[in-house]
Coordinates of C-alpha atoms in Angstrom, one line a residue:
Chain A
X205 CA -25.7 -22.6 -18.2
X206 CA -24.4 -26.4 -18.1
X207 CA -21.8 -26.7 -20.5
X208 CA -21.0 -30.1 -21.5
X209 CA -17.2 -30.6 -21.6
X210 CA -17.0 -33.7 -23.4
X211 CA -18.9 -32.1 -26.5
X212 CA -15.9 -28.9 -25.9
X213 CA -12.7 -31.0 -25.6
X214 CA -13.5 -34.4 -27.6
X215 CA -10.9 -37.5 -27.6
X216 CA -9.7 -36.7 -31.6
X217 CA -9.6 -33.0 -31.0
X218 CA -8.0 -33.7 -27.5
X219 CA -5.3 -36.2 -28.9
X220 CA -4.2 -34.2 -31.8
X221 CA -3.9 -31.2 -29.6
X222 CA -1.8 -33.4 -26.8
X223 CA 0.4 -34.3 -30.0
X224 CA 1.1 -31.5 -31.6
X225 CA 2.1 -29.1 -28.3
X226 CA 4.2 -32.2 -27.9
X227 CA 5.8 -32.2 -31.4
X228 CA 6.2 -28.2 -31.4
X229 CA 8.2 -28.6 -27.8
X230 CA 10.5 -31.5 -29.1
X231 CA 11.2 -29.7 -32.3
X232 CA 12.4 -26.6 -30.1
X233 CA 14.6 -29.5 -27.9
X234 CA 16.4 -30.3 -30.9
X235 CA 16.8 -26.8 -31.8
X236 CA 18.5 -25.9 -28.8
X237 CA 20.7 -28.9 -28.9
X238 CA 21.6 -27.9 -32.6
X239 CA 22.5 -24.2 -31.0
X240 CA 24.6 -26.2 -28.1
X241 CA 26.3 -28.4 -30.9
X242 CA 27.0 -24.8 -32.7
X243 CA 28.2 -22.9 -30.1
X244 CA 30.5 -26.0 -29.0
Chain B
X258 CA -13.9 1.8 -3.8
X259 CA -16.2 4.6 -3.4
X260 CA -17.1 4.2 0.0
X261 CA -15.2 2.3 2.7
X262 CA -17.6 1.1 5.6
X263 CA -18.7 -1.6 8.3
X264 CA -20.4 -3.5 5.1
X265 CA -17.3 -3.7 2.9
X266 CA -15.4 -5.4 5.5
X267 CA -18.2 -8.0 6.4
X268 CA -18.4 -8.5 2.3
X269 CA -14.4 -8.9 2.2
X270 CA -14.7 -11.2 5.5
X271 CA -17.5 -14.0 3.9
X272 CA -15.8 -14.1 1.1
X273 CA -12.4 -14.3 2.8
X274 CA -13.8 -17.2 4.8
X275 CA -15.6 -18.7 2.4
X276 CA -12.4 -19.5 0.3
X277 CA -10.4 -20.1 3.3
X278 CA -12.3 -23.2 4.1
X279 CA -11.1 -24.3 1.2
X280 CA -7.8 -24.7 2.0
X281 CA -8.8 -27.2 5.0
X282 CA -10.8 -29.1 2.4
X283 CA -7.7 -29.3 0.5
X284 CA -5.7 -31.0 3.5
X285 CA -7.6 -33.8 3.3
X286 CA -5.5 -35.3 -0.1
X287 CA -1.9 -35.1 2.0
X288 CA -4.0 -36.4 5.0
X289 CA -5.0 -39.4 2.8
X290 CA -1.1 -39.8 1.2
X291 CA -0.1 -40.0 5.1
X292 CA -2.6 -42.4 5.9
X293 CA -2.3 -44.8 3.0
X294 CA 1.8 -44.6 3.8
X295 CA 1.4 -44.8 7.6
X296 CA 2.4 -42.1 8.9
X297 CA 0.4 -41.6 12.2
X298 CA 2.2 -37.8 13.2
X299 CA 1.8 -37.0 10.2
X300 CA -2.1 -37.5 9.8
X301 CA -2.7 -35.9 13.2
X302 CA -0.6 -32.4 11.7
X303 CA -3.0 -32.5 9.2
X304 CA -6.2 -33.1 11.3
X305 CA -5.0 -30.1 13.3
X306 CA -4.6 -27.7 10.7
X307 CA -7.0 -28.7 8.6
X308 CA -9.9 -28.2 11.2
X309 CA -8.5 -25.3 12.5
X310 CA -8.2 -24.1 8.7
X311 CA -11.6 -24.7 8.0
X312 CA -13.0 -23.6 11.9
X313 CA -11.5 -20.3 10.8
X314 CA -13.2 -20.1 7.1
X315 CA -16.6 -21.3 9.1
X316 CA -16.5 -18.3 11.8
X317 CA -15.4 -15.8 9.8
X318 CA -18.4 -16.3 7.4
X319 CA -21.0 -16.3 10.3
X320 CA -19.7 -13.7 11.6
X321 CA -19.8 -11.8 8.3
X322 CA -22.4 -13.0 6.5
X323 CA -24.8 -10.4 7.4
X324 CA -24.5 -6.9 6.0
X325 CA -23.1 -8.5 3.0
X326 CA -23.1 -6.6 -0.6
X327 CA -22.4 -7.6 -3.8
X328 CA -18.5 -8.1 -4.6
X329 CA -17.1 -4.8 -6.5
X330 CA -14.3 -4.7 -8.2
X331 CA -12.2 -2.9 -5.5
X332 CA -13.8 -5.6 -2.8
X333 CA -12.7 -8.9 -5.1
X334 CA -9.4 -8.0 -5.2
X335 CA -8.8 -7.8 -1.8
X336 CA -10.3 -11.0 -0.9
X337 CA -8.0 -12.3 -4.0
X338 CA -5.0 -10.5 -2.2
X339 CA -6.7 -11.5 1.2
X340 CA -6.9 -14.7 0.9
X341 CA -3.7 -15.5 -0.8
X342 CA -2.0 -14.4 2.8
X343 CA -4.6 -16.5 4.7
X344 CA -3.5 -19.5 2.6
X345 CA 0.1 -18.7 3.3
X346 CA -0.3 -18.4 7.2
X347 CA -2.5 -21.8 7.3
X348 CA -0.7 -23.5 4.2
X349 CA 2.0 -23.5 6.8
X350 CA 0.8 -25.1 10.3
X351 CA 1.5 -28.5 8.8
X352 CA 5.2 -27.6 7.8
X353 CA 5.1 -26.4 11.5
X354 CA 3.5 -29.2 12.8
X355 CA 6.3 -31.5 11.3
X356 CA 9.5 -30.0 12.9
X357 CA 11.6 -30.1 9.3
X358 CA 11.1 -25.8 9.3
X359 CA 13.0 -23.9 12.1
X360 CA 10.7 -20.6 12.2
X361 CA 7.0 -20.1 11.1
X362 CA 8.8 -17.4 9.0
X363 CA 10.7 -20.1 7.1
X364 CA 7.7 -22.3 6.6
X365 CA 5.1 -19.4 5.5
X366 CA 8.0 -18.7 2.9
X367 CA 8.0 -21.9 1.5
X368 CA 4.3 -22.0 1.4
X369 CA 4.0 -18.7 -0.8
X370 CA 6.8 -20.1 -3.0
X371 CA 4.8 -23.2 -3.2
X372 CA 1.9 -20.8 -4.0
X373 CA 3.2 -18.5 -6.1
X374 CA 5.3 -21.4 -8.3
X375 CA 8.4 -19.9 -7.5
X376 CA 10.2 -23.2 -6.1
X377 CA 12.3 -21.3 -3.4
X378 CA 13.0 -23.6 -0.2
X379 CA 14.0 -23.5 3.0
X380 CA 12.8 -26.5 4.3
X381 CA 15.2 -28.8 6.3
X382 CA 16.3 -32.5 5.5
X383 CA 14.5 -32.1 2.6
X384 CA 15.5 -35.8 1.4
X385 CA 13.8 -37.3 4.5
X386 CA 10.6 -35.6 4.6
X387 CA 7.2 -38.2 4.8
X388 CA 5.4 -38.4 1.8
X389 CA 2.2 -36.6 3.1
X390 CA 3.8 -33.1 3.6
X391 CA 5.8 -33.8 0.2
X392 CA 2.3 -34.2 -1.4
X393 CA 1.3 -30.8 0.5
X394 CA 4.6 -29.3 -0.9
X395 CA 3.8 -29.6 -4.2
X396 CA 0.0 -29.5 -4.0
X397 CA 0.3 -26.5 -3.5
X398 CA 2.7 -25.5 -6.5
X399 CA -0.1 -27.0 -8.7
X400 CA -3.0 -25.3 -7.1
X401 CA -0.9 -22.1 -6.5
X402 CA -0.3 -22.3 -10.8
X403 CA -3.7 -22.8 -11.9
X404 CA -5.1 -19.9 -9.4
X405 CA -6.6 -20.7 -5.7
X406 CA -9.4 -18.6 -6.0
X407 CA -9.7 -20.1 -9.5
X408 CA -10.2 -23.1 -8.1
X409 CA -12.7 -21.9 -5.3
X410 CA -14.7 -20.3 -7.9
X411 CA -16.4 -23.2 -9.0
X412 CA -17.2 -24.3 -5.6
X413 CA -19.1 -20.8 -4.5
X414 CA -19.6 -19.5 -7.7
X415 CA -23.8 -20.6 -7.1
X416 CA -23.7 -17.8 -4.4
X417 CA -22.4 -14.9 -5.5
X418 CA -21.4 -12.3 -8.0
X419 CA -18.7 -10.4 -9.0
X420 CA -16.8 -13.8 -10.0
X421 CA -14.8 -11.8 -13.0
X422 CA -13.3 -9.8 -10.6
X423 CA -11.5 -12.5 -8.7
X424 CA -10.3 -14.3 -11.7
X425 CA -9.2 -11.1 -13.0
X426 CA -7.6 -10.3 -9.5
X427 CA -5.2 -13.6 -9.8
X428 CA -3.9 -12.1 -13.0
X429 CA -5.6 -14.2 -15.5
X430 CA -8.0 -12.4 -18.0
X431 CA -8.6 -14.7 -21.0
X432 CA -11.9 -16.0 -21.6
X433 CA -11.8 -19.4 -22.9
X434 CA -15.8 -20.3 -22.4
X435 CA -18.9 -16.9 -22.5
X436 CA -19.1 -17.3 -18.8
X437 CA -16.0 -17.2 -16.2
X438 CA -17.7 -20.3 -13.8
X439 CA -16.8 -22.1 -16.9
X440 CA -13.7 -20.6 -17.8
X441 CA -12.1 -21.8 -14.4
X442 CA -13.8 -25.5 -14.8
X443 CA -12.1 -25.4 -18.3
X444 CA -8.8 -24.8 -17.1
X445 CA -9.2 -27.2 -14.1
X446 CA -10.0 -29.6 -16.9
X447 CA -7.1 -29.0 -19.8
X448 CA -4.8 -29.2 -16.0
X449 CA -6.2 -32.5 -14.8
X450 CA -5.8 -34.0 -18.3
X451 CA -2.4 -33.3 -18.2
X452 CA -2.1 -34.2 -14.7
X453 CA -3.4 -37.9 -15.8
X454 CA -1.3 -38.1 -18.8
X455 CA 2.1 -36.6 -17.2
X456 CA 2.0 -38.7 -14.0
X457 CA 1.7 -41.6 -16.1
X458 CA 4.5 -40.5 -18.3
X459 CA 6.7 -39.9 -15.6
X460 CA 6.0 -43.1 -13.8
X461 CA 6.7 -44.9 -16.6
X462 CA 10.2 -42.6 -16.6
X463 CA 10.9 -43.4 -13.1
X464 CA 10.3 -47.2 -13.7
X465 CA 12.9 -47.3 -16.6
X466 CA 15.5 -45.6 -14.3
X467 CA 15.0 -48.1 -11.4
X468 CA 13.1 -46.5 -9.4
X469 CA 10.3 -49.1 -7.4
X470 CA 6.8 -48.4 -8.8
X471 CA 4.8 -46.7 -5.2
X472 CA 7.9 -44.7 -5.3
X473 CA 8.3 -43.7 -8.7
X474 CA 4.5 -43.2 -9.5
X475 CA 4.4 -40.4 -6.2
X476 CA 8.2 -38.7 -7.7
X477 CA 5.6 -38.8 -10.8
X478 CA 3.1 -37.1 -9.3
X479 CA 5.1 -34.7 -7.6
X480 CA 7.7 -34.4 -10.5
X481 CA 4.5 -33.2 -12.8
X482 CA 2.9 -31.0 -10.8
X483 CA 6.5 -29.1 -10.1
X484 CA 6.4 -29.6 -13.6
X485 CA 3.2 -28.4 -15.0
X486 CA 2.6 -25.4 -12.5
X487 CA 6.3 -24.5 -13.4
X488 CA 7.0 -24.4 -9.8
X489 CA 10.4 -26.2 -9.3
X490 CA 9.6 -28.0 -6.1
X491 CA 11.0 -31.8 -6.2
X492 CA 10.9 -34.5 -3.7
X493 CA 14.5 -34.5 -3.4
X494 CA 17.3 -31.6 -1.9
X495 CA 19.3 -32.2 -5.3
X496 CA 16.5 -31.2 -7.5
X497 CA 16.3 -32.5 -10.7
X498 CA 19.8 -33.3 -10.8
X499 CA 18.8 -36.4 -7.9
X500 CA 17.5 -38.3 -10.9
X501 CA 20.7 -38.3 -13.0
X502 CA 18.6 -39.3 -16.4
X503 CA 18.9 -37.4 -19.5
X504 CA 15.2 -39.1 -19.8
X505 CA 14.2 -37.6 -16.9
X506 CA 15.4 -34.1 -17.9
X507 CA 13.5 -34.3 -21.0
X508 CA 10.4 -35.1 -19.5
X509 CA 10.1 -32.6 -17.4
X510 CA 11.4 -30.0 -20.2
X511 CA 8.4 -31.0 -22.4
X512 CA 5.8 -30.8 -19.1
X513 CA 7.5 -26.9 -18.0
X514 CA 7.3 -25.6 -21.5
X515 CA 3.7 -27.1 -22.0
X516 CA 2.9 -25.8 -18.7
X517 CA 4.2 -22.4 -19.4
X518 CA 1.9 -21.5 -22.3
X519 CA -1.4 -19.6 -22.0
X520 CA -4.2 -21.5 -21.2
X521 CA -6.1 -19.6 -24.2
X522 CA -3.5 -21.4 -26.4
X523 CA -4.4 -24.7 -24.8
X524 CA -7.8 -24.3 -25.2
X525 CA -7.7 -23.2 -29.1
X526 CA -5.2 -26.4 -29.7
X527 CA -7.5 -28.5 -28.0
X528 CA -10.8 -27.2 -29.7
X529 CA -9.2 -27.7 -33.2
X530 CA -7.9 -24.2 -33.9
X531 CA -4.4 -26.0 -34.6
X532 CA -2.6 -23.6 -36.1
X533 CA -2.6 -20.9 -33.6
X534 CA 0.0 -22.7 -32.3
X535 CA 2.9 -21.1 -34.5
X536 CA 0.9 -17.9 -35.2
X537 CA 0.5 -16.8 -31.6
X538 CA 2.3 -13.5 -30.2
X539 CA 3.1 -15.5 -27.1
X540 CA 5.1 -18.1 -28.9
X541 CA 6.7 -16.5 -31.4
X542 CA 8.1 -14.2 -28.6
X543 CA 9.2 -17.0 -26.1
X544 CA 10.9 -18.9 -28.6
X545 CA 13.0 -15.9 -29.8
X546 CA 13.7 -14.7 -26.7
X547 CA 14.4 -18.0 -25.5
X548 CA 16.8 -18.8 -28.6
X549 CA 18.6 -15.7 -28.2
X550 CA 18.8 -15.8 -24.5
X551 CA 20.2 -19.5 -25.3
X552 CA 22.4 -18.4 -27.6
X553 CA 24.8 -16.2 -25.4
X554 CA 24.9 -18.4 -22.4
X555 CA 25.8 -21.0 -24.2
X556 CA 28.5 -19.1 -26.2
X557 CA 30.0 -17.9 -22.7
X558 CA 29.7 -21.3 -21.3
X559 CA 31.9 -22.6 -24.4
X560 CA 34.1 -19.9 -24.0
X561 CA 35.1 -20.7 -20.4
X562 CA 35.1 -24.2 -21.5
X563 CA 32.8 -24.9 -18.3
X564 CA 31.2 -28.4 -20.1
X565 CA 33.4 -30.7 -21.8
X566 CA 31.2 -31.6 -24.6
X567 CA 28.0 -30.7 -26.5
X568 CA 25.8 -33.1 -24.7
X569 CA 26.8 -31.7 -21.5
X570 CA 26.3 -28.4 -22.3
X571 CA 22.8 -29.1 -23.6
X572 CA 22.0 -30.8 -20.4
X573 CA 23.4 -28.3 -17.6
X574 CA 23.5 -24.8 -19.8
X575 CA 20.0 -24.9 -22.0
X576 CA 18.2 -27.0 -19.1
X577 CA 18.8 -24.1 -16.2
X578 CA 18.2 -21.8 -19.4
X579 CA 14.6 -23.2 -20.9
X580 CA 14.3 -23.7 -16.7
X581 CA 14.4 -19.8 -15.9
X582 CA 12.5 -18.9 -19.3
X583 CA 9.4 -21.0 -18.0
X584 CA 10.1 -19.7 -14.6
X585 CA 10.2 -23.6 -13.5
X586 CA 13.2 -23.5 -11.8
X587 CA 14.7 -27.2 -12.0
X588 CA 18.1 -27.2 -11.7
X589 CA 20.5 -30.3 -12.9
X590 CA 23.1 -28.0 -11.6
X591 CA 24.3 -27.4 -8.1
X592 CA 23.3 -23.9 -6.8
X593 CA 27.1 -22.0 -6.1
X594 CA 28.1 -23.4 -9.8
X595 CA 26.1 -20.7 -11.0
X596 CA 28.4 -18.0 -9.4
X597 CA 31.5 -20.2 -9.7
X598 CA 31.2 -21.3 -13.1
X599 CA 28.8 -19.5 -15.2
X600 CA 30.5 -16.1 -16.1
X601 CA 28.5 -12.8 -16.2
X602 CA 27.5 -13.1 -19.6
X603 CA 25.6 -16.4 -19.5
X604 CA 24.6 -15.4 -15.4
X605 CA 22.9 -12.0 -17.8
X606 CA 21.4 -13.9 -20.0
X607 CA 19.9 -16.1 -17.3
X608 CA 18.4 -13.7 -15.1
X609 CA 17.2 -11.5 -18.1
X610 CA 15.3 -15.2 -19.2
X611 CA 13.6 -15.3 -15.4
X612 CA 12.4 -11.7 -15.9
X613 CA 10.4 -12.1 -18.8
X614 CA 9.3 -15.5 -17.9
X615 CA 6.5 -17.5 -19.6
X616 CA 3.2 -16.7 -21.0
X617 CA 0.4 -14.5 -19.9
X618 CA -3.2 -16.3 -17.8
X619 CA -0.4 -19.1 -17.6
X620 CA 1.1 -20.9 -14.1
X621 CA 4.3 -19.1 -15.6
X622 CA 5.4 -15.8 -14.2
X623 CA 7.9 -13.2 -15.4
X624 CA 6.6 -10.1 -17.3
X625 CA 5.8 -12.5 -20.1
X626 CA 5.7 -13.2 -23.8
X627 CA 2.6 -11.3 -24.6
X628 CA 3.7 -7.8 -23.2
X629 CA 7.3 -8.1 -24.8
X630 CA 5.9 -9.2 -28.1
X631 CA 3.1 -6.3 -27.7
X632 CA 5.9 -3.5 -26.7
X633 CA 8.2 -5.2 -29.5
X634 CA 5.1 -4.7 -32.0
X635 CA 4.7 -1.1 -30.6
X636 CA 8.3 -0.3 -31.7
X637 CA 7.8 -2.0 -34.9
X638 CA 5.0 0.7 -35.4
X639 CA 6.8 3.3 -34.2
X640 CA 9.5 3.1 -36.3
X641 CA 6.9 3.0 -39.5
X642 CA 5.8 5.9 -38.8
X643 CA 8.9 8.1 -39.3
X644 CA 9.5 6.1 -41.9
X645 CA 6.6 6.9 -43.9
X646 CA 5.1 10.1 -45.2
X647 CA 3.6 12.1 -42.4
X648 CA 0.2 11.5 -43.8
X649 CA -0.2 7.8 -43.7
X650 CA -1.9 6.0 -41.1
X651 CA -0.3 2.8 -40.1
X652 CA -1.9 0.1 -38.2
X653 CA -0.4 -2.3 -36.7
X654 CA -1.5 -5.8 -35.9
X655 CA -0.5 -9.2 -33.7
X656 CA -2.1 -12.4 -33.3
X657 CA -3.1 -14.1 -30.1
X658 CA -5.8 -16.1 -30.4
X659 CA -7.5 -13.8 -33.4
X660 CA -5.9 -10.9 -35.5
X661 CA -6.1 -8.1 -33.3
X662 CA -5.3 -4.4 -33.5
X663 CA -2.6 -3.2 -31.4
X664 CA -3.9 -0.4 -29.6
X665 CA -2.5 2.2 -27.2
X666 CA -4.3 0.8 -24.0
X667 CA -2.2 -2.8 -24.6
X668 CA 1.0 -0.8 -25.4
X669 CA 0.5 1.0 -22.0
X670 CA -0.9 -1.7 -19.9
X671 CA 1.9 -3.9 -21.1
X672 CA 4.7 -0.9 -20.1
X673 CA 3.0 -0.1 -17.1
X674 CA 3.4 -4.3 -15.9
X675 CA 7.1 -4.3 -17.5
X676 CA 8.1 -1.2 -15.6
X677 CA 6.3 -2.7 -12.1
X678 CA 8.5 -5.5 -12.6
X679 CA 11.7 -4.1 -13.3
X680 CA 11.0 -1.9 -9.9
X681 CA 10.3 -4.9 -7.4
X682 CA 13.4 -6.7 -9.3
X683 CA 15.3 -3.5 -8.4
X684 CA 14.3 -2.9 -4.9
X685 CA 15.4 -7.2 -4.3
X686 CA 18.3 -6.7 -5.7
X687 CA 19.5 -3.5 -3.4
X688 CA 18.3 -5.2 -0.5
X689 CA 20.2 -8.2 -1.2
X690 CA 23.4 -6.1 -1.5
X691 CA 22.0 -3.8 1.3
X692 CA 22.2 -6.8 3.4
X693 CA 26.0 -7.9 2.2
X694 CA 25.6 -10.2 -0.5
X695 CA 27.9 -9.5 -3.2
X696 CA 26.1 -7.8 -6.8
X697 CA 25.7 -10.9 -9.4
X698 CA 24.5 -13.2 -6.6
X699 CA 21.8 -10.3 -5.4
X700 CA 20.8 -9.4 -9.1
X701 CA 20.4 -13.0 -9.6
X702 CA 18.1 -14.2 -6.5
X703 CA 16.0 -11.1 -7.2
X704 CA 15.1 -11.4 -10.6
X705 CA 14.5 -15.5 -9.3
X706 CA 12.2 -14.3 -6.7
X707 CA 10.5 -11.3 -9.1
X708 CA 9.9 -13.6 -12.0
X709 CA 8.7 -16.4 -9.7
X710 CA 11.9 -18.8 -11.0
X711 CA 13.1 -20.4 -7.8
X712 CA 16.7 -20.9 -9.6
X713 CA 19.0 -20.0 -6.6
X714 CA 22.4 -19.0 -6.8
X715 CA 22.9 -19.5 -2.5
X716 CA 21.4 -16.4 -1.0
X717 CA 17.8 -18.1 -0.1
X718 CA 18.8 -20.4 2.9
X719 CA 17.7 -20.9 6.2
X720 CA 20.5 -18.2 7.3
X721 CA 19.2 -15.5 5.3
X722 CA 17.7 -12.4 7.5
X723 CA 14.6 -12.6 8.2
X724 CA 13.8 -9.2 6.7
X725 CA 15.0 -10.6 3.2
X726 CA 13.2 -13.5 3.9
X727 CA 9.8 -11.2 4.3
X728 CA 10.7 -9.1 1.6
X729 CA 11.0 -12.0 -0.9
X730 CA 7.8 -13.3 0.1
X731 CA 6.2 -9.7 -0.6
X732 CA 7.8 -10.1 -4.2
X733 CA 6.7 -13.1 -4.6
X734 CA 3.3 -12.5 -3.6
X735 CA 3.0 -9.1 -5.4
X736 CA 4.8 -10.6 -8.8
X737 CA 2.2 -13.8 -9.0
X738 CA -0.7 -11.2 -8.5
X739 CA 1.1 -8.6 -11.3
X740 CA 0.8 -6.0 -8.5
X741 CA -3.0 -4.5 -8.5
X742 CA -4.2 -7.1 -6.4
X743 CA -2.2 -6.2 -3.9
X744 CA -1.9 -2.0 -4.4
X745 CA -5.5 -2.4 -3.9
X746 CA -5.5 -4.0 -0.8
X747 CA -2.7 -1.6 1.0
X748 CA -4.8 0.7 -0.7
X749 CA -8.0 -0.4 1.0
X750 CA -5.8 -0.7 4.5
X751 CA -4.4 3.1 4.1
X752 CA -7.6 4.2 3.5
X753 CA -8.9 2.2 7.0
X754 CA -5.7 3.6 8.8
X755 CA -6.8 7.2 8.1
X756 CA -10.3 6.7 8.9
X757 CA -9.3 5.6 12.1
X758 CA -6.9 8.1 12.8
X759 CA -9.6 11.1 12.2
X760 CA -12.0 9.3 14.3
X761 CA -9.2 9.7 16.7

């Protein structure tokens, strides 16, 4: 079966998804530095 | 394996040789990165061992390729465990070939920590090695993440059956398309995306810390796919640390992590299913684990008043912290301050991080999220039970891609790993004091080497016996393959061994 990958992973979907792993990892970032500012 | 015989061994050998070709194909890209930056040796020790490489793949499927059967179960994992040792043995003629490794020993280590993403290195004058065994070096971190029998599956997958065994045998079981071909081109795909977007990230990075561009778009190559396959390989004997940029850091913080999640997860994010993102078992688990975790080596490091400020703490105790979680192993530390400095709390707290690693079908090792969060859940459930009247039923759930019931078959799959784990990290660690290093320093370079970190606290070095050296590439080997890869194929050797021996 030929799967077309464009159709699976399109640039909007692809973009937003890029983005948002992105945000959820930053958000954890300044997380940890509020924990190192804590513990200081 | 119900019957061992002359045709299982010529199935095991095709395929063998079929995927070891592969690995001479691969030779050509670090041949290409010599040639385009001149170095002549160094393009002749790749013509070498890539033709021998892929002479060996060629004979050893004409001479198997008759009496062939379909791939079993029992047969695809030894050709997964098969083949991983082939790629060490050849993976390591051109470390050979170049004269910066002092035994083959030495250079098939670093190949299976290349391989296996654990970022363990005893290669020498790393800081003047050419550019086309750099690329090799961390080629095969990124390959080694992603699966290599992952990767050969879509090549040879027209031929043959069975190819949900092998991807099951490189510990990865999520489906992300109906039909595993596509499964493995999917997660080639979601990894060459990010491969596109993170070299360009980190050449950008390397350009605003005055690096030349040739030179900082291959640290941005190599950087990423240390990065991504949370391998810990970097171009440079200081590590991360070479770079002194807090921009730097948090680059490659936002690649491991990224790079640490499932591929499942990846694939639901990037087909709109956005929200599984804070639902998932995985997550929720790594981030708790990893605050906690966090949380006490950082309160230790205070304590001993090892960093002078916050910033300082944030960069050298939560980097090697979120570093060992991810089983990355960058390190913007230098390896005896560990030991030195640290304390045992925060050196607990780190080596507990390595052990449970990243996520499940990730390039991450450790036990992982998913089986903590699963026992965790199991607990939970437990403790429900005596809670309520005897005659209520409870069911528990946990999300991970869909709401799913948490049945007794995860609960003991997920022991059964956990427990595996905890013995190999046990046996390192008594060998490590076994062969005179002191406790914390053993405890620590095993659960490195069992959770595929590469964080080193001194005891990998060239001067290391050799039969730790061996041992940790077993570990290695074994962890990356969660174990039943490789039980199977001692298995399938005993068996050989006693077949002989009563023919005798």
């Amino acid at each position: 079966m030929r799967v077309n990958y464009r159709k699976i992973y399109n640039y909007k979907e692809l973009s937003l998804g890029f983005l948002i792993e992105m945000a959820f990892v930053i958000v954890f970032i300044i997380l940890a530095y509020l924990i190192c500012l804590l513990m200081y | 394996m119900k019957k061992l015989n002359f045709g299982s061994i010529m199935t095991i050998g095709f395929y063998t040789g079929k995927i070891i070709i592969g690995i001479g194909l691969l030779m050509l890209i670090p041949l290409v990165t010599a040639l385009v930056s001149l170095e002549w040796s160094v393009v002749i020790d790749f013509i070498i061992a890539g033709s021998l490489s892929t002479l060996l793949g060629l004979v050893l499927m004409l001479l198997c390729r008759k009496n062939t059967k379909n791939l079993t179960w029992a047969l695809g994992m030894v050709v997964v465990s098969l083949s991983w040792l082939a790629y060490m043995m050849l993976g390591a003629l051109p470390y050979m070939l170049s004269g910066h490794w002092l035994s083959y020993l030495d250079a098939m280590f670093d190949v299976m920590s290349g391989l296996t993403t654990t970022g363990l290195a005893l290669v020498q004058d790393l800081d003047h090695i050419s550019n086309g065994i750099n690329m090799w070096r961390h080629l095969l971190s990124y390959l080694g993440g992603q699966g290599l029998v992952l990767l050969a599956l879509i090549f040879i997958s027209k031929y043959m059956s069975g190819a949900f065994t092998l991807y099951i045998g490189e510990a990865k079981d999520v489906r992300l398309l109906p039909n595993v071909i596509n499964t493995a081109k999917a997660i080639w795909v979601i990894s060459l995306l990010y491969l596109g977007i993170g070299t360009l990230v980190f050449w950008i990075g390397g350009l605003i810390i005055g690096m030349p561009a040739p030179r900082a778009l291959l640290h941005g190559i190599w950087v990423f796919m240390a990065a991504w396959s949370t391998g810990g390989f970097a171009p440079q004997s200081q590590n991360i640390l070479y770079y002194h940029s807090f921009l730097y850091e948090i680059i490659t913080v936002l690649f491991f992590v990224v790079g640490s999640f499932n591929f499942a997860l990846h694939h639901a994010v990037f087909t709109g299913n956005r929200k599984e993102i804070y639902k998932n078992i995985e997550l929720i688990s790594f981030f708790i684990t990893l605050t906690l975790l966090v949380s006490l080596a950082t309160f230790e490091l205070s304590k001993q008043g090892v960093y002078p400020n916050a910033m300082s703490l944030f960069r050298k105790g939560y980097y090697q912290m979120v570093s060992a979680h991810t089983t990355t192993g960058f390190m913007t530390i230098y390896v005896r301050q560990f030991i030195l400095e640290w304390g045992n709390l925060a050196m607990i707290a780190i080596s507990l991080a390595m052990l449970i690693g990243g996520s499940a079908s990730s390039t991450a090792g450790g036990f992982k999220g998913l089986r903590v969060g699963i026992v965790f859940k199991s607990l939970v459930n437990d403790v429900k039970k005596f809670l309520l009247p005897e005659s209520a039923v409870t069911v528990e759930r946990f999300h991970f891609i869909r709401s799913q019931i948490l049945e007794s078959d995860y609960v003991r799959s997920a022991m059964m790993i956990i427990l595996l784990y905890i013995l190999l990290f046990t046996v390192g660690a008594i060998a490590g004091v076994m062969y005179g290093y002191p406790l914390l320093d053993s405890i620590f370079e095993a659960a490195s080497v069992t959770g595929n970190v590469g964080l080193s606290c001194g005891v990998t070095s060239v001067a290391m016996p050799a039969g730790l050296k061996a041992l940790y590439i077993f570990m290695m080997w074994a962890a990356r393959l969660e174990f039943m890869a490789v039980f199977i194929l001692i298995g399938f050797i005993a068996r050989g061994v006693i077949k002989i021996c009563r023919a005798i």
